[in-house]
């Protein structure tokens, strides 16, 4: 009797296994696709953060050299292990100096920032980000 019940499956198990396997495979492919998209996004975010970090380092290095007197000509380039930062004086208005910093990472990610530096206080007052060209 038991043997007769086991043979009475009438082809139900194989289609059920195929349906469950298909759902599992589709879910796996979806997760792999999502992983690839996330990986590209995080790589872009990392490059953007590296470009910003280079600008921060350059601002700290450039302003650390100044005392109360700021040089008349401010222009130069600083090389770091992760990229290069160029800076140049844009204008001087009273106690403020506007300097543009342009960073470029090893992977060609660019970042541009203009800072407003207060000569009297000896600190950065405003940080204006610009879109990379």
Coordinates of N, CA, C and O in Angstrom, one line a residue:
X1 N 0.8 -1.2 0.0 CA 0.0 0.0 0.0 C 0.9 1.3 0.0 O 0.6 2.2 -0.7
X2 N 1.9 1.3 0.8 CA 2.8 2.4 0.9 C 3.5 2.6 -0.4 O 3.6 3.7 -0.9
X3 N 3.9 1.5 -1.0 CA 4.6 1.6 -2.3 C 3.6 2.2 -3.4 O 4.1 3.0 -4.2
X4 N 2.4 1.9 -3.3 CA 1.4 2.4 -4.3 C 1.2 3.9 -4.1 O 1.1 4.7 -5.1
X5 N 1.2 4.4 -2.9 CA 1.1 5.9 -2.6 C 2.3 6.6 -3.1 O 2.1 7.8 -3.6
X6 N 3.5 6.1 -3.0 CA 4.7 6.8 -3.4 C 4.8 6.9 -4.9 O 5.3 7.8 -5.4
X7 N 4.3 5.9 -5.6 CA 4.3 6.0 -7.1 C 3.2 6.8 -7.7 O 3.1 7.0 -8.8
X8 N 2.3 7.3 -6.8 CA 1.1 8.0 -7.3 C 1.4 9.5 -7.3 O 0.5 10.3 -6.9
X9 N 2.5 10.0 -7.7 CA 2.9 11.4 -7.7 C 2.4 12.1 -8.9 O 2.1 13.3 -8.9
X10 N 2.2 11.5 -10.0 CA 1.6 12.0 -11.2 C 2.4 13.2 -11.7 O 1.7 14.2 -12.2
X11 N 3.7 13.3 -11.6 CA 4.5 14.4 -12.2 C 4.4 15.7 -11.5 O 4.5 16.7 -12.2
X12 N 4.1 15.8 -10.3 CA 3.9 17.1 -9.6 C 5.3 17.6 -9.0 O 5.5 18.8 -9.0
X13 N 6.1 16.7 -8.6 CA 7.4 17.1 -7.9 C 8.3 17.8 -8.9 O 8.9 18.9 -8.5
X14 N 8.5 17.3 -10.1 CA 9.5 17.9 -11.0 C 9.1 19.4 -11.4 O 9.9 20.3 -11.3
X15 N 7.9 19.7 -11.7 CA 7.5 21.1 -12.0 C 7.7 22.0 -10.8 O 8.1 23.1 -10.9
X16 N 7.4 21.5 -9.6 CA 7.5 22.3 -8.4 C 9.0 22.6 -8.2 O 9.4 23.7 -7.8
X17 N 9.9 21.6 -8.4 CA 11.3 21.8 -8.2 C 11.8 22.9 -9.3 O 12.6 23.7 -9.0
X18 N 11.3 22.8 -10.5 CA 11.7 23.7 -11.5 C 11.2 25.1 -11.2 O 12.0 26.1 -11.4
X19 N 10.0 25.3 -10.6 CA 9.5 26.6 -10.3 C 10.4 27.2 -9.1 O 10.8 28.4 -9.2
X20 N 10.6 26.4 -8.1 CA 11.5 26.9 -7.0 C 12.9 27.2 -7.5 O 13.4 28.3 -7.1
X21 N 13.4 26.4 -8.3 CA 14.8 26.7 -8.8 C 14.8 27.9 -9.7 O 15.8 28.7 -9.6
X22 N 13.8 28.1 -10.5 CA 13.7 29.3 -11.4 C 13.6 30.6 -10.5 O 14.3 31.6 -10.8
X23 N 12.8 30.5 -9.5 CA 12.7 31.7 -8.6 C 14.0 32.0 -7.9 O 14.4 33.1 -7.8
X24 N 14.7 31.0 -7.4 CA 16.0 31.1 -6.8 C 17.0 31.7 -7.7 O 17.8 32.6 -7.4
X25 N 17.0 31.2 -9.0 CA 18.0 31.7 -9.9 C 17.7 33.2 -10.3 O 18.6 34.0 -10.4
X26 N 16.4 33.5 -10.5 CA 16.1 34.9 -10.8 C 16.5 35.8 -9.6 O 17.0 36.9 -9.9
X27 N 16.2 35.4 -8.4 CA 16.6 36.2 -7.2 C 18.1 36.4 -7.2 O 18.6 37.5 -6.9
X28 N 18.9 35.3 -7.5 CA 20.3 35.4 -7.4 C 20.8 36.4 -8.5 O 21.7 37.2 -8.3
X29 N 20.3 36.3 -9.7 CA 20.7 37.2 -10.8 C 20.3 38.7 -10.4 O 21.1 39.6 -10.6
X30 N 19.2 38.9 -9.8 CA 18.8 40.2 -9.4 C 19.8 40.8 -8.3 O 20.2 41.9 -8.4
X31 N 20.2 40.0 -7.4 CA 21.1 40.4 -6.3 C 22.5 40.7 -6.9 O 23.2 41.6 -6.5
X32 N 22.9 39.9 -7.9 CA 24.2 40.1 -8.6 C 24.2 41.5 -9.3 O 25.1 42.3 -9.2
X33 N 23.1 41.7 -10.0 CA 23.0 43.0 -10.7 C 23.0 44.2 -9.7 O 23.6 45.2 -10.0
X34 N 22.3 44.0 -8.6 CA 22.2 45.1 -7.6 C 23.6 45.3 -7.0 O 24.1 46.5 -6.8
X35 N 24.4 44.3 -6.8 CA 25.7 44.4 -6.3 C 26.6 45.1 -7.3 O 27.4 46.0 -6.8
X36 N 26.5 44.9 -8.5 CA 27.3 45.6 -9.5 C 27.0 47.0 -9.6 O 27.9 47.9 -9.6
X37 N 25.7 47.4 -9.5 CA 25.3 48.8 -9.5 C 25.9 49.5 -8.2 O 26.4 50.6 -8.3
X38 N 25.7 48.8 -7.1 CA 26.2 49.4 -5.8 C 27.7 49.6 -5.9 O 28.3 50.6 -5.4
X39 N 28.4 48.6 -6.4 CA 29.9 48.7 -6.5 C 30.3 49.9 -7.3 O 31.2 50.6 -7.0
X40 N 29.7 50.2 -8.5 CA 30.0 51.3 -9.3 C 29.7 52.6 -8.6 O 30.5 53.6 -8.6
X41 N 28.6 52.7 -7.9 CA 28.2 53.9 -7.1 C 29.3 54.2 -6.0 O 29.7 55.3 -5.8
X42 N 29.7 53.2 -5.2 CA 30.6 53.4 -4.2 C 32.0 53.8 -4.7 O 32.7 54.5 -4.1
X43 N 32.3 53.3 -5.9 CA 33.6 53.7 -6.5 C 33.6 55.2 -6.9 O 34.5 55.9 -6.6
X44 N 32.4 55.6 -7.4 CA 32.3 57.1 -7.7 C 32.3 57.9 -6.5 O 33.0 59.0 -6.4
X45 N 31.7 57.5 -5.4 CA 31.7 58.2 -4.1 C 33.1 58.3 -3.6 O 33.5 59.3 -3.1
X46 N 33.8 57.2 -3.7 CA 35.2 57.1 -3.2 C 36.1 58.2 -3.9 O 36.8 58.9 -3.3
X47 N 35.9 58.2 -5.2 CA 36.7 59.1 -6.0 C 36.4 60.6 -5.7 O 37.2 61.4 -5.6
X48 N 35.1 60.9 -5.5 CA 34.7 62.2 -5.1 C 35.3 62.6 -3.7 O 35.7 63.7 -3.6
X49 N 35.3 61.7 -2.8 CA 35.8 61.9 -1.5 C 37.3 62.1 -1.5 O 37.9 63.0 -0.8
X50 N 38.0 61.4 -2.4 CA 39.4 61.6 -2.5 C 39.7 63.0 -3.1 O 40.6 63.7 -2.6
X51 N 39.0 63.4 -4.1 CA 39.1 64.8 -4.7 C 38.9 65.9 -3.6 O 39.7 66.8 -3.5
X52 N 37.9 65.7 -2.8 CA 37.6 66.7 -1.7 C 38.7 66.6 -0.7 O 39.1 67.7 -0.2
X53 N 39.2 65.5 -0.4 CA 40.3 65.4 0.6 C 41.5 66.0 0.2 O 42.2 66.7 0.9
X54 N 41.8 65.9 -1.1 CA 43.0 66.6 -1.7 C 42.9 68.1 -1.5 O 43.8 68.8 -1.2
X55 N 41.7 68.6 -1.8 CA 41.5 70.1 -1.6 C 41.6 70.5 -0.2 O 42.3 71.5 0.1
X56 N 41.1 69.7 0.7 CA 41.3 70.0 2.2 C 42.7 70.0 2.6 O 43.2 71.0 3.3
X57 N 43.5 69.0 2.1 CA 44.9 69.0 2.4 C 45.6 70.2 1.9 O 46.5 70.8 2.5
X58 N 45.3 70.6 0.6 CA 46.0 71.7 0.0 C 45.6 73.0 0.7 O 46.5 73.9 0.9
X59 N 44.4 73.2 1.1 CA 44.0 74.4 1.8 C 44.8 74.5 3.1 O 45.3 75.6 3.5
X60 N 44.9 73.4 3.8 CA 45.6 73.4 5.1 C 47.1 73.7 4.8 O 47.7 74.5 5.6
X61 N 47.7 73.1 3.8 CA 49.1 73.3 3.5 C 49.4 74.8 3.1 O 50.4 75.4 3.5
X62 N 48.5 75.3 2.2 CA 48.8 76.6 1.7 C 48.6 77.7 2.8 O 49.4 78.6 2.9
X63 N 47.5 77.6 3.5 CA 47.2 78.6 4.5 C 48.1 78.5 5.7 O 48.3 79.5 6.5
X64 N 48.7 77.4 6.0 CA 49.6 77.2 7.1 C 50.9 78.0 6.9 O 51.6 78.4 7.8
X65 N 51.3 78.3 5.6 CA 52.5 79.0 5.3 C 52.3 80.5 5.6 O 53.3 81.2 5.7
X66 N 51.1 81.0 5.6 CA 50.9 82.5 5.7 C 50.9 82.9 7.2 O 50.4 82.2 8.0
X67 N 51.4 84.0 7.4 CA 51.3 84.7 8.7 C 50.3 85.8 8.5 O 49.2 85.5 8.0
X68 N 50.6 87.0 9.0 CA 49.6 88.0 8.9 C 49.7 88.6 7.5 O 48.7 89.2 7.0
X69 N 50.8 88.5 6.8 CA 50.9 89.0 5.4 C 50.8 87.9 4.4 O 51.5 86.9 4.4
X70 N 49.8 88.1 3.5 CA 49.6 87.1 2.4 C 50.4 87.6 1.2 O 50.4 88.7 0.9
X71 N 51.1 86.6 0.5 CA 51.8 87.0 -0.7 C 50.9 87.6 -1.7 O 49.7 87.3 -1.8
X72 N 51.5 88.5 -2.5 CA 50.7 89.2 -3.6 C 50.3 88.2 -4.7 O 49.3 88.3 -5.3
X73 N 51.3 87.3 -5.0 CA 51.0 86.3 -6.0 C 50.8 85.0 -5.4 O 51.7 84.5 -4.7
X74 N 49.6 84.4 -5.5 CA 49.4 83.1 -5.0 C 49.0 82.2 -6.1 O 47.9 82.3 -6.7
X75 N 49.9 81.3 -6.4 CA 49.7 80.4 -7.5 C 50.6 79.2 -7.3 O 51.8 79.4 -6.9
X76 N 50.2 78.0 -7.6 CA 51.1 76.9 -7.4 C 50.4 75.6 -7.6 O 49.2 75.5 -8.0
X77 N 51.2 74.5 -7.4 CA 50.7 73.2 -7.6 C 51.3 72.3 -6.5 O 52.5 72.4 -6.2
X78 N 50.5 71.5 -5.9 CA 50.9 70.6 -4.8 C 50.6 69.2 -5.2 O 49.5 68.9 -5.6
X79 N 51.6 68.3 -5.2 CA 51.4 66.9 -5.5 C 51.3 66.1 -4.3 O 52.0 66.2 -3.3
X80 N 50.3 65.2 -4.3 CA 50.0 64.3 -3.2 C 50.0 62.9 -3.8 O 49.9 62.7 -5.0
X81 N 50.1 61.8 -2.9 CA 50.1 60.5 -3.5 C 48.9 60.1 -4.3 O 48.9 59.3 -5.2
X82 N 47.7 60.7 -3.9 CA 46.5 60.4 -4.6 C 46.1 61.3 -5.8 O 45.1 61.1 -6.4
X83 N 46.9 62.4 -6.0 CA 46.6 63.3 -7.1 C 47.3 64.6 -6.9 O 48.3 64.7 -6.2
X84 N 46.9 65.6 -7.7 CA 47.5 66.9 -7.8 C 46.5 68.0 -7.5 O 45.3 67.9 -7.9
X85 N 46.9 69.1 -6.8 CA 46.0 70.2 -6.6 C 46.7 71.4 -7.1 O 47.8 71.7 -6.7
X86 N 46.0 72.2 -7.9 CA 46.4 73.5 -8.4 C 45.6 74.6 -7.7 O 44.4 74.4 -7.5
X87 N 46.3 75.7 -7.3 CA 45.6 76.8 -6.7 C 46.1 78.1 -7.3 O 47.2 78.2 -7.7
X88 N 45.2 79.1 -7.2 CA 45.5 80.4 -7.8 C 44.6 81.5 -7.1 O 43.5 81.2 -6.8
X89 N 45.2 82.6 -6.9 CA 44.5 83.8 -6.4 C 43.5 84.3 -7.4 O 43.8 84.5 -8.6
X90 N 42.3 84.5 -7.0 CA 41.3 85.1 -7.8 C 41.2 86.6 -7.6 O 41.2 87.3 -8.6
X91 N 41.0 87.0 -6.4 CA 40.9 88.4 -6.1 C 41.1 88.7 -4.6 O 40.9 87.8 -3.8
X92 N 41.4 89.9 -4.3 CA 41.5 90.4 -2.9 C 40.5 91.5 -2.7 O 40.6 92.5 -3.4
X93 N 39.7 91.4 -1.7 CA 38.7 92.5 -1.4 C 38.9 92.8 0.1 O 38.4 92.0 0.9
X94 N 39.5 93.9 0.5 CA 39.6 94.2 1.9 C 40.3 93.2 2.7 O 41.4 92.7 2.3
X95 N 39.7 92.7 3.7 CA 40.3 91.6 4.5 C 40.2 90.2 3.9 O 40.7 89.3 4.5
X96 N 39.5 90.1 2.8 CA 39.3 88.8 2.3 C 40.1 88.5 1.0 O 40.3 89.4 0.2
X97 N 40.5 87.2 0.9 CA 41.2 86.8 -0.3 C 40.4 85.6 -0.8 O 40.0 84.7 -0.1
X98 N 40.2 85.6 -2.2 CA 39.5 84.5 -2.8 C 40.5 83.6 -3.6 O 41.1 84.2 -4.5
X99 N 40.5 82.3 -3.3 CA 41.5 81.5 -3.9 C 40.7 80.3 -4.5 O 39.9 79.7 -3.8
X100 N 41.1 79.9 -5.7 CA 40.5 78.7 -6.3 C 41.4 77.5 -6.2 O 42.6 77.7 -6.6
X101 N 40.9 76.4 -5.8 CA 41.6 75.2 -5.7 C 41.0 74.2 -6.7 O 39.8 74.0 -6.7
X102 N 41.8 73.5 -7.5 CA 41.4 72.6 -8.4 C 42.2 71.3 -8.2 O 43.4 71.2 -8.4
X103 N 41.5 70.2 -7.9 CA 42.1 68.9 -7.6 C 41.8 67.9 -8.8 O 40.8 68.0 -9.4
X104 N 42.8 67.0 -9.0 CA 42.6 66.0 -10.0 C 43.3 64.7 -9.4 O 44.4 64.7 -9.1
X105 N 42.4 63.7 -9.3 CA 42.9 62.4 -8.7 C 43.7 61.6 -9.8 O 43.7 62.0 -11.0
X106 N 44.2 60.5 -9.4 CA 44.9 59.6 -10.3 C 44.0 59.1 -11.4 O 44.4 58.8 -12.5
X107 N 42.7 58.9 -11.0 CA 41.7 58.4 -11.9 C 40.9 59.5 -12.7 O 39.8 59.3 -13.1
X108 N 41.5 60.7 -12.7 CA 41.0 61.8 -13.5 C 39.7 62.4 -13.0 O 38.9 62.9 -13.7
X109 N 39.4 62.2 -11.7 CA 38.2 62.8 -11.1 C 38.6 64.2 -10.6 O 39.7 64.4 -10.0
X110 N 37.9 65.2 -11.0 CA 38.2 66.6 -10.7 C 37.3 67.2 -9.7 O 36.1 66.8 -9.6
X111 N 37.8 68.1 -8.9 CA 37.0 68.8 -7.9 C 37.5 70.3 -7.9 O 38.7 70.5 -8.0
X112 N 36.6 71.2 -7.8 CA 37.0 72.6 -7.8 C 36.3 73.3 -6.6 O 35.1 73.1 -6.4
X113 N 37.0 74.2 -5.9 CA 36.5 74.9 -4.8 C 37.1 76.3 -4.8 O 38.3 76.5 -5.1
X114 N 36.3 77.2 -4.4 CA 36.8 78.6 -4.1 C 36.6 78.9 -2.6 O 35.5 78.6 -2.1
X115 N 37.7 79.3 -2.0 CA 37.6 79.6 -0.6 C 37.7 81.1 -0.4 O 38.3 81.8 -1.2
X116 N 37.0 81.6 0.6 CA 37.1 83.0 1.1 C 37.9 83.0 2.4 O 37.5 82.5 3.4
X117 N 39.1 83.5 2.3 CA 40.1 83.5 3.4 C 40.1 84.8 4.1 O 40.3 85.8 3.4
X118 N 39.9 84.9 5.4 CA 40.0 86.1 6.1 C 41.4 86.3 6.6 O 41.9 85.6 7.4
X119 N 42.0 87.4 6.1 CA 43.4 87.7 6.4 C 43.6 88.0 7.9 O 44.6 87.6 8.5
X120 N 42.7 88.8 8.4 CA 42.8 89.2 9.8 C 42.6 88.1 10.8 O 43.3 88.0 11.8
X121 N 41.6 87.3 10.6 CA 41.3 86.1 11.5 C 42.2 85.0 11.2 O 42.4 84.1 12.0
X122 N 42.8 84.9 10.0 CA 43.7 83.8 9.6 C 42.9 82.5 9.4 O 43.4 81.4 9.8
X123 N 41.7 82.5 8.9 CA 40.9 81.3 8.7 C 40.0 81.4 7.5 O 39.8 82.5 7.0
X124 N 39.6 80.2 7.1 CA 38.7 80.2 5.9 C 37.3 80.5 6.4 O 36.8 79.9 7.3
X125 N 36.7 81.5 5.8 CA 35.3 82.0 6.2 C 34.2 81.3 5.4 O 33.2 81.0 5.9
X126 N 34.5 81.1 4.1 CA 33.4 80.5 3.2 C 34.1 79.5 2.2 O 35.2 79.7 1.8
X127 N 33.3 78.5 1.9 CA 33.7 77.4 1.1 C 32.7 77.3 -0.1 O 31.5 77.0 0.2
X128 N 33.1 77.6 -1.3 CA 32.1 77.6 -2.4 C 32.5 76.5 -3.4 O 33.6 76.6 -4.0
X129 N 31.7 75.5 -3.5 CA 32.1 74.4 -4.4 C 31.6 74.7 -5.8 O 30.5 75.4 -6.0
X130 N 32.3 74.3 -6.8 CA 32.0 74.5 -8.2 C 32.0 73.2 -8.9 O 32.7 72.3 -8.5
X131 N 31.2 73.1 -9.9 CA 31.1 71.9 -10.7 C 32.4 71.8 -11.6 O 32.9 72.7 -12.1
X132 N 32.8 70.5 -11.6 CA 34.0 70.3 -12.5 C 33.6 70.4 -13.9 O 32.6 70.1 -14.4
X133 N 34.6 71.0 -14.7 CA 34.3 71.3 -16.1 C 34.8 70.1 -16.9 O 35.7 69.4 -16.6

